[in-house]
Amino acid sequence: MIGNITKGSNFGGLLRYLLNPKKGAEIIGGNLGGETANQLESEFLIFTRLNDRVKKTVNHFSLGFAPLDGVVDRDLKGQIADRVMVEMGYQNSQYLVVAHSRSDP
């Protein structure tokens, strides 16, 4: 598994990227109630607006599985994402877990 963290300030752009139907996007976890990019952005912005001193409010954690990992089912992906959030100290933050279909063999 390969991980990457990107920081930014645009929830809407990231959510539209993550939930792009061409990527085979599926929401598989998190602690938000929205289902669309607009709904989710609204939820994130409620808390972002509580502290205007923070400029980079978006953290995007990408986890990629190697082809040798075979098929990783959605439940295991969700469990791994939840553990990453706890281990990195983000368990009390808003987060969303999105899986994309793989394009490699």
mmCIF file of N, CA and C in Angstrom:
data_model
loop_
_atom_site.group_PDB
_atom_site.id
_atom_site.type_symbol
_atom_site.label_atom_id
_atom_site.label_comp_id
_atom_site.label_asym_id
_atom_site.label_seq_id
_atom_site.Cartn_x
_atom_site.Cartn_y
_atom_site.Cartn_z
ATOM 1 N N MET A 1 0.842 -1.166 0.000
ATOM 2 C CA MET A 1 0.000 0.000 0.000
ATOM 3 C C MET A 1 0.890 1.233 0.000
ATOM 4 N N ILE A 2 0.492 2.222 -0.775
ATOM 5 C CA ILE A 2 1.214 3.483 -0.851
ATOM 6 C C ILE A 2 0.275 4.583 -0.378
ATOM 7 N N GLY A 3 0.783 5.461 0.492
ATOM 8 C CA GLY A 3 -0.016 6.564 0.991
ATOM 9 C C GLY A 3 0.558 7.903 0.579
ATOM 10 N N ASN A 4 -0.326 8.887 0.481
ATOM 11 C CA ASN A 4 0.079 10.243 0.135
ATOM 12 C C ASN A 4 -0.883 11.214 0.823
ATOM 13 N N ILE A 5 -0.370 12.337 1.307
ATOM 14 C CA ILE A 5 -1.208 13.356 1.939
ATOM 15 C C ILE A 5 -1.025 14.662 1.180
ATOM 16 N N THR A 6 -2.135 15.263 0.792
ATOM 17 C CA THR A 6 -2.133 16.558 0.119
ATOM 18 C C THR A 6 -2.971 17.519 0.948
ATOM 19 N N LYS A 7 -2.490 18.749 1.132
ATOM 20 C CA LYS A 7 -3.236 19.757 1.873
ATOM 21 C C LYS A 7 -3.705 20.835 0.924
ATOM 22 N N GLY A 8 -4.884 21.373 1.201
ATOM 23 C CA GLY A 8 -5.425 22.428 0.366
ATOM 24 C C GLY A 8 -6.504 23.207 1.093
ATOM 25 N N SER A 9 -7.293 23.944 0.327
ATOM 26 C CA SER A 9 -8.315 24.785 0.940
ATOM 27 C C SER A 9 -9.646 24.749 0.192
ATOM 28 N N ASN A 10 -9.802 23.838 -0.769
ATOM 29 C CA ASN A 10 -10.998 23.825 -1.595
ATOM 30 C C ASN A 10 -11.727 22.493 -1.468
ATOM 31 N N PHE A 11 -12.682 22.429 -0.539
ATOM 32 C CA PHE A 11 -13.451 21.191 -0.357
ATOM 33 C C PHE A 11 -14.235 20.836 -1.611
ATOM 34 N N GLY A 12 -14.874 21.830 -2.227
ATOM 35 C CA GLY A 12 -15.713 21.565 -3.392
ATOM 36 C C GLY A 12 -14.946 20.930 -4.531
ATOM 37 N N GLY A 13 -13.781 21.474 -4.842
ATOM 38 C CA GLY A 13 -12.978 20.921 -5.926
ATOM 39 C C GLY A 13 -12.540 19.495 -5.641
ATOM 40 N N LEU A 14 -12.090 19.254 -4.419
ATOM 41 C CA LEU A 14 -11.658 17.904 -4.057
ATOM 42 C C LEU A 14 -12.835 16.930 -4.100
ATOM 43 N N LEU A 15 -13.970 17.336 -3.579
ATOM 44 C CA LEU A 15 -15.125 16.431 -3.558
ATOM 45 C C LEU A 15 -15.627 16.118 -4.962
ATOM 46 N N ARG A 16 -15.628 17.104 -5.853
ATOM 47 C CA ARG A 16 -16.043 16.829 -7.231
ATOM 48 C C ARG A 16 -15.046 15.872 -7.910
ATOM 49 N N TYR A 17 -13.761 16.032 -7.599
ATOM 50 C CA TYR A 17 -12.742 15.120 -8.118
ATOM 51 C C TYR A 17 -12.952 13.704 -7.561
ATOM 52 N N LEU A 18 -13.124 13.606 -6.256
ATOM 53 C CA LEU A 18 -13.262 12.297 -5.620
ATOM 54 C C LEU A 18 -14.519 11.558 -6.056
ATOM 55 N N LEU A 19 -15.616 12.290 -6.221
ATOM 56 C CA LEU A 19 -16.898 11.655 -6.513
ATOM 57 C C LEU A 19 -17.210 11.589 -8.000
ATOM 58 N N ASN A 20 -16.212 11.837 -8.843
ATOM 59 C CA ASN A 20 -16.398 11.780 -10.280
ATOM 60 C C ASN A 20 -16.843 10.377 -10.697
ATOM 61 N N PRO A 21 -18.013 10.271 -11.333
ATOM 62 C CA PRO A 21 -18.518 8.943 -11.732
ATOM 63 C C PRO A 21 -17.561 8.173 -12.646
ATOM 64 N N LYS A 22 -16.739 8.884 -13.426
ATOM 65 C CA LYS A 22 -15.791 8.212 -14.321
ATOM 66 C C LYS A 22 -14.739 7.431 -13.540
ATOM 67 N N LYS A 23 -14.555 7.749 -12.260
ATOM 68 C CA LYS A 23 -13.566 7.055 -11.434
ATOM 69 C C LYS A 23 -14.173 5.836 -10.739
ATOM 70 N N GLY A 24 -15.450 5.573 -10.979
ATOM 71 C CA GLY A 24 -16.108 4.477 -10.284
ATOM 72 C C GLY A 24 -16.194 4.752 -8.793
ATOM 73 N N ALA A 25 -16.447 6.010 -8.439
ATOM 74 C CA ALA A 25 -16.428 6.449 -7.042
ATOM 75 C C ALA A 25 -17.577 5.860 -6.239
ATOM 76 N N GLU A 26 -17.258 5.477 -5.012
ATOM 77 C CA GLU A 26 -18.256 4.955 -4.079
ATOM 78 C C GLU A 26 -17.878 5.413 -2.669
ATOM 79 N N ILE A 27 -18.838 6.045 -1.986
ATOM 80 C CA ILE A 27 -18.612 6.433 -0.596
ATOM 81 C C ILE A 27 -18.729 5.176 0.253
ATOM 82 N N ILE A 28 -17.655 4.839 0.979
ATOM 83 C CA ILE A 28 -17.669 3.600 1.772
ATOM 84 C C ILE A 28 -17.486 3.850 3.259
ATOM 85 N N GLY A 29 -17.361 5.103 3.668
ATOM 86 C CA GLY A 29 -17.199 5.358 5.100
ATOM 87 C C GLY A 29 -17.077 6.831 5.403
ATOM 88 N N GLY A 30 -16.866 7.096 6.662
ATOM 89 C CA GLY A 30 -16.737 8.463 7.130
ATOM 90 C C GLY A 30 -17.801 8.772 8.163
ATOM 91 N N ASN A 31 -17.893 10.038 8.523
ATOM 92 C CA ASN A 31 -18.851 10.423 9.555
ATOM 93 C C ASN A 31 -19.699 11.620 9.129
ATOM 94 N N LEU A 32 -19.976 11.706 7.836
ATOM 95 C CA LEU A 32 -20.801 12.773 7.292
ATOM 96 C C LEU A 32 -22.107 12.199 6.765
ATOM 97 N N GLY A 33 -23.119 13.039 6.651
ATOM 98 C CA GLY A 33 -24.427 12.563 6.214
ATOM 99 C C GLY A 33 -24.723 12.797 4.744
ATOM 100 N N GLY A 34 -23.997 13.732 4.114
ATOM 101 C CA GLY A 34 -24.268 14.060 2.717
ATOM 102 C C GLY A 34 -23.874 12.955 1.765
ATOM 103 N N GLU A 35 -24.459 13.040 0.563
ATOM 104 C CA GLU A 35 -24.158 12.045 -0.468
ATOM 105 C C GLU A 35 -23.608 12.668 -1.743
ATOM 106 N N THR A 36 -23.837 13.967 -1.929
ATOM 107 C CA THR A 36 -23.353 14.645 -3.121
ATOM 108 C C THR A 36 -22.208 15.577 -2.736
ATOM 109 N N ALA A 37 -21.449 16.008 -3.739
ATOM 110 C CA ALA A 37 -20.337 16.922 -3.474
ATOM 111 C C ALA A 37 -20.836 18.202 -2.803
ATOM 112 N N ASN A 38 -21.949 18.738 -3.257
ATOM 113 C CA ASN A 38 -22.477 19.972 -2.672
ATOM 114 C C ASN A 38 -22.912 19.778 -1.219
ATOM 115 N N GLN A 39 -23.595 18.686 -0.938
ATOM 116 C CA GLN A 39 -24.029 18.411 0.441
ATOM 117 C C GLN A 39 -22.831 18.237 1.363
ATOM 118 N N LEU A 40 -21.853 17.480 0.914
ATOM 119 C CA LEU A 40 -20.669 17.222 1.724
ATOM 120 C C LEU A 40 -19.854 18.492 1.938
ATOM 121 N N GLU A 41 -19.720 19.301 0.894
ATOM 122 C CA GLU A 41 -19.000 20.563 1.020
ATOM 123 C C GLU A 41 -19.656 21.442 2.083
ATOM 124 N N SER A 42 -20.975 21.510 2.079
ATOM 125 C CA SER A 42 -21.693 22.308 3.078
ATOM 126 C C SER A 42 -21.389 21.833 4.494
ATOM 127 N N GLU A 43 -21.354 20.522 4.686
ATOM 128 C CA GLU A 43 -21.038 19.975 6.010
ATOM 129 C C GLU A 43 -19.624 20.339 6.444
ATOM 130 N N PHE A 44 -18.671 20.182 5.550
ATOM 131 C CA PHE A 44 -17.293 20.519 5.889
ATOM 132 C C PHE A 44 -17.155 22.006 6.213
ATOM 133 N N LEU A 45 -17.823 22.850 5.442
ATOM 134 C CA LEU A 45 -17.673 24.294 5.620
ATOM 135 C C LEU A 45 -18.269 24.806 6.925
ATOM 136 N N ILE A 46 -19.247 24.119 7.467
ATOM 137 C CA ILE A 46 -19.830 24.536 8.753
ATOM 138 C C ILE A 46 -18.731 24.656 9.806
ATOM 139 N N PHE A 47 -17.869 23.658 9.888
ATOM 140 C CA PHE A 47 -16.818 23.664 10.905
ATOM 141 C C PHE A 47 -15.601 24.470 10.487
ATOM 142 N N THR A 48 -15.336 24.507 9.186
ATOM 143 C CA THR A 48 -14.203 25.287 8.700
ATOM 144 C C THR A 48 -14.369 26.758 9.055
ATOM 145 N N ARG A 49 -15.580 27.237 8.988
ATOM 146 C CA ARG A 49 -15.849 28.658 9.240
ATOM 147 C C ARG A 49 -15.736 29.031 10.712
ATOM 148 N N LEU A 50 -15.586 28.059 11.586
ATOM 149 C CA LEU A 50 -15.449 28.344 13.021
ATOM 150 C C LEU A 50 -14.075 28.897 13.381
ATOM 151 N N ASN A 51 -13.091 28.669 12.522
ATOM 152 C CA ASN A 51 -11.742 29.156 12.800
ATOM 153 C C ASN A 51 -11.124 29.689 11.514
ATOM 154 N N ASP A 52 -11.226 31.002 11.316
ATOM 155 C CA ASP A 52 -10.736 31.577 10.068
ATOM 156 C C ASP A 52 -9.219 31.753 10.031
ATOM 157 N N ARG A 53 -8.521 31.387 11.115
ATOM 158 C CA ARG A 53 -7.055 31.459 11.117
ATOM 159 C C ARG A 53 -6.429 30.304 10.353
ATOM 160 N N VAL A 54 -7.140 29.212 10.229
ATOM 161 C CA VAL A 54 -6.619 28.045 9.515
ATOM 162 C C VAL A 54 -6.879 28.242 8.024
ATOM 163 N N LYS A 55 -5.834 28.235 7.234
ATOM 164 C CA LYS A 55 -5.949 28.495 5.795
ATOM 165 C C LYS A 55 -6.032 27.209 4.975
ATOM 166 N N LYS A 56 -5.287 26.191 5.347
ATOM 167 C CA LYS A 56 -5.305 24.909 4.623
ATOM 168 C C LYS A 56 -6.154 23.927 5.414
ATOM 169 N N THR A 57 -7.455 23.960 5.161
ATOM 170 C CA THR A 57 -8.408 23.184 5.951
ATOM 171 C C THR A 57 -8.671 21.791 5.401
ATOM 172 N N VAL A 58 -8.162 21.505 4.221
ATOM 173 C CA VAL A 58 -8.442 20.232 3.554
ATOM 174 C C VAL A 58 -7.208 19.342 3.603
ATOM 175 N N ASN A 59 -7.371 18.132 4.107
ATOM 176 C CA ASN A 59 -6.334 17.100 4.046
ATOM 177 C C ASN A 59 -6.892 15.955 3.212
ATOM 178 N N HIS A 60 -6.181 15.579 2.179
ATOM 179 C CA HIS A 60 -6.598 14.486 1.316
ATOM 180 C C HIS A 60 -5.595 13.353 1.479
ATOM 181 N N PHE A 61 -6.043 12.265 2.074
ATOM 182 C CA PHE A 61 -5.209 11.086 2.274
ATOM 183 C C PHE A 61 -5.531 10.106 1.145
ATOM 184 N N SER A 62 -4.556 9.782 0.343
ATOM 185 C CA SER A 62 -4.731 8.805 -0.734
ATOM 186 C C SER A 62 -4.037 7.517 -0.328
ATOM 187 N N LEU A 63 -4.755 6.425 -0.415
ATOM 188 C CA LEU A 63 -4.178 5.107 -0.139
ATOM 189 C C LEU A 63 -4.346 4.260 -1.391
ATOM 190 N N GLY A 64 -3.246 3.760 -1.908
ATOM 191 C CA GLY A 64 -3.290 2.935 -3.102
ATOM 192 C C GLY A 64 -2.801 1.527 -2.805
ATOM 193 N N PHE A 65 -3.518 0.562 -3.316
ATOM 194 C CA PHE A 65 -3.142 -0.827 -3.128
ATOM 195 C C PHE A 65 -2.394 -1.325 -4.355
ATOM 196 N N ALA A 66 -1.410 -2.168 -4.138
ATOM 197 C CA ALA A 66 -0.618 -2.736 -5.226
ATOM 198 C C ALA A 66 -1.417 -3.825 -5.931
ATOM 199 N N PRO A 67 -1.174 -4.026 -7.224
ATOM 200 C CA PRO A 67 -1.858 -5.115 -7.929
ATOM 201 C C PRO A 67 -1.678 -6.469 -7.235
ATOM 202 N N LEU A 68 -0.529 -6.662 -6.592
ATOM 203 C CA LEU A 68 -0.296 -7.930 -5.891
ATOM 204 C C LEU A 68 -1.215 -8.110 -4.681
ATOM 205 N N ASP A 69 -1.826 -7.024 -4.196
ATOM 206 C CA ASP A 69 -2.784 -7.128 -3.086
ATOM 207 C C ASP A 69 -4.062 -7.822 -3.524
ATOM 208 N N GLY A 70 -4.261 -7.921 -4.830
ATOM 209 C CA GLY A 70 -5.485 -8.535 -5.341
ATOM 210 C C GLY A 70 -6.674 -7.622 -5.099
ATOM 211 N N VAL A 71 -7.848 -8.208 -5.073
ATOM 212 C CA VAL A 71 -9.069 -7.441 -4.844
ATOM 213 C C VAL A 71 -9.208 -7.194 -3.341
ATOM 214 N N VAL A 72 -9.304 -5.924 -2.971
ATOM 215 C CA VAL A 72 -9.512 -5.537 -1.568
ATOM 216 C C VAL A 72 -10.961 -5.098 -1.464
ATOM 217 N N ASP A 73 -11.773 -5.827 -0.686
ATOM 218 C CA ASP A 73 -13.201 -5.511 -0.645
ATOM 219 C C ASP A 73 -13.471 -4.208 0.110
ATOM 220 N N ARG A 74 -14.659 -3.670 -0.110
ATOM 221 C CA ARG A 74 -15.016 -2.352 0.421
ATOM 222 C C ARG A 74 -14.967 -2.315 1.942
ATOM 223 N N ASP A 75 -15.349 -3.401 2.613
ATOM 224 C CA ASP A 75 -15.319 -3.410 4.078
ATOM 225 C C ASP A 75 -13.895 -3.283 4.605
ATOM 226 N N LEU A 76 -12.962 -4.017 4.006
ATOM 227 C CA LEU A 76 -11.566 -3.933 4.432
ATOM 228 C C LEU A 76 -10.997 -2.547 4.132
ATOM 229 N N LYS A 77 -11.332 -1.981 2.983
ATOM 230 C CA LYS A 77 -10.888 -0.616 2.666
ATOM 231 C C LYS A 77 -11.390 0.361 3.725
ATOM 232 N N GLY A 78 -12.648 0.223 4.111
ATOM 233 C CA GLY A 78 -13.223 1.096 5.142
ATOM 234 C C GLY A 78 -12.530 0.930 6.482
ATOM 235 N N GLN A 79 -12.231 -0.308 6.851
ATOM 236 C CA GLN A 79 -11.534 -0.571 8.116
ATOM 237 C C GLN A 79 -10.128 0.026 8.100
ATOM 238 N N ILE A 80 -9.453 -0.107 6.985
ATOM 239 C CA ILE A 80 -8.103 0.455 6.865
ATOM 240 C C ILE A 80 -8.159 1.972 6.975
ATOM 241 N N ALA A 81 -9.108 2.592 6.285
ATOM 242 C CA ALA A 81 -9.243 4.053 6.335
ATOM 243 C C ALA A 81 -9.548 4.521 7.756
ATOM 244 N N ASP A 82 -10.450 3.826 8.447
ATOM 245 C CA ASP A 82 -10.770 4.196 9.832
ATOM 246 C C ASP A 82 -9.537 4.093 10.720
ATOM 247 N N ARG A 83 -8.763 3.051 10.539
ATOM 248 C CA ARG A 83 -7.552 2.885 11.356
ATOM 249 C C ARG A 83 -6.530 3.982 11.067
ATOM 250 N N VAL A 84 -6.377 4.344 9.800
ATOM 251 C CA VAL A 84 -5.468 5.434 9.444
ATOM 252 C C VAL A 84 -5.898 6.716 10.149
ATOM 253 N N MET A 85 -7.191 6.998 10.153
ATOM 254 C CA MET A 85 -7.687 8.211 10.808
ATOM 255 C C MET A 85 -7.354 8.201 12.302
ATOM 256 N N VAL A 86 -7.541 7.072 12.963
ATOM 257 C CA VAL A 86 -7.227 6.960 14.391
ATOM 258 C C VAL A 86 -5.727 7.095 14.622
ATOM 259 N N GLU A 87 -4.941 6.359 13.876
ATOM 260 C CA GLU A 87 -3.493 6.348 14.074
ATOM 261 C C GLU A 87 -2.855 7.722 13.809
ATOM 262 N N MET A 88 -3.480 8.507 12.938
ATOM 263 C CA MET A 88 -2.934 9.829 12.634
ATOM 264 C C MET A 88 -3.570 10.934 13.490
ATOM 265 N N GLY A 89 -4.471 10.533 14.398
ATOM 266 C CA GLY A 89 -5.066 11.491 15.319
ATOM 267 C C GLY A 89 -6.244 12.280 14.770
ATOM 268 N N TYR A 90 -6.869 11.803 13.723
ATOM 269 C CA TYR A 90 -7.989 12.506 13.097
ATOM 270 C C TYR A 90 -9.346 11.885 13.426
ATOM 271 N N GLN A 91 -9.414 10.983 14.394
ATOM 272 C CA GLN A 91 -10.658 10.275 14.651
ATOM 273 C C GLN A 91 -11.794 11.191 15.098
ATOM 274 N N ASN A 92 -11.482 12.375 15.623
ATOM 275 C CA ASN A 92 -12.530 13.303 16.062
ATOM 276 C C ASN A 92 -12.766 14.412 15.036
ATOM 277 N N SER A 93 -12.298 14.227 13.830
ATOM 278 C CA SER A 93 -12.485 15.193 12.748
ATOM 279 C C SER A 93 -13.530 14.675 11.771
ATOM 280 N N GLN A 94 -14.069 15.581 10.985
ATOM 281 C CA GLN A 94 -14.954 15.160 9.904
ATOM 282 C C GLN A 94 -14.103 14.455 8.852
ATOM 283 N N TYR A 95 -14.638 13.355 8.324
ATOM 284 C CA TYR A 95 -13.927 12.708 7.225
ATOM 285 C C TYR A 95 -14.858 11.883 6.363
ATOM 286 N N LEU A 96 -14.402 11.636 5.171
ATOM 287 C CA LEU A 96 -15.133 10.899 4.172
ATOM 288 C C LEU A 96 -14.200 9.859 3.564
ATOM 289 N N VAL A 97 -14.690 8.660 3.345
ATOM 290 C CA VAL A 97 -13.883 7.621 2.712
ATOM 291 C C VAL A 97 -14.535 7.276 1.362
ATOM 292 N N VAL A 98 -13.761 7.450 0.304
ATOM 293 C CA VAL A 98 -14.248 7.194 -1.058
ATOM 294 C C VAL A 98 -13.340 6.157 -1.701
ATOM 295 N N ALA A 99 -13.947 5.129 -2.271
ATOM 296 C CA ALA A 99 -13.182 4.118 -3.015
ATOM 297 C C ALA A 99 -13.384 4.355 -4.501
ATOM 298 N N HIS A 100 -12.323 4.113 -5.256
ATOM 299 C CA HIS A 100 -12.393 4.200 -6.718
ATOM 300 C C HIS A 100 -12.108 2.828 -7.295
ATOM 301 N N SER A 101 -12.731 2.542 -8.430
ATOM 302 C CA SER A 101 -12.460 1.264 -9.084
ATOM 303 C C SER A 101 -11.056 1.313 -9.662
ATOM 304 N N ARG A 102 -10.415 0.169 -9.707
ATOM 305 C CA ARG A 102 -9.045 0.082 -10.218
ATOM 306 C C ARG A 102 -9.052 -0.095 -11.724
ATOM 307 N N SER A 103 -8.049 0.457 -12.367
ATOM 308 C CA SER A 103 -7.961 0.325 -13.811
ATOM 309 C C SER A 103 -6.829 -0.602 -14.246
ATOM 310 N N ASP A 104 -6.057 -1.117 -13.263
ATOM 311 C CA ASP A 104 -4.970 -2.028 -13.653
ATOM 312 C C ASP A 104 -5.483 -3.457 -13.698
ATOM 313 N N PRO A 105 -4.721 -4.347 -14.300
ATOM 314 C CA PRO A 105 -5.193 -5.742 -14.443
ATOM 315 C C PRO A 105 -5.332 -6.452 -13.110
#
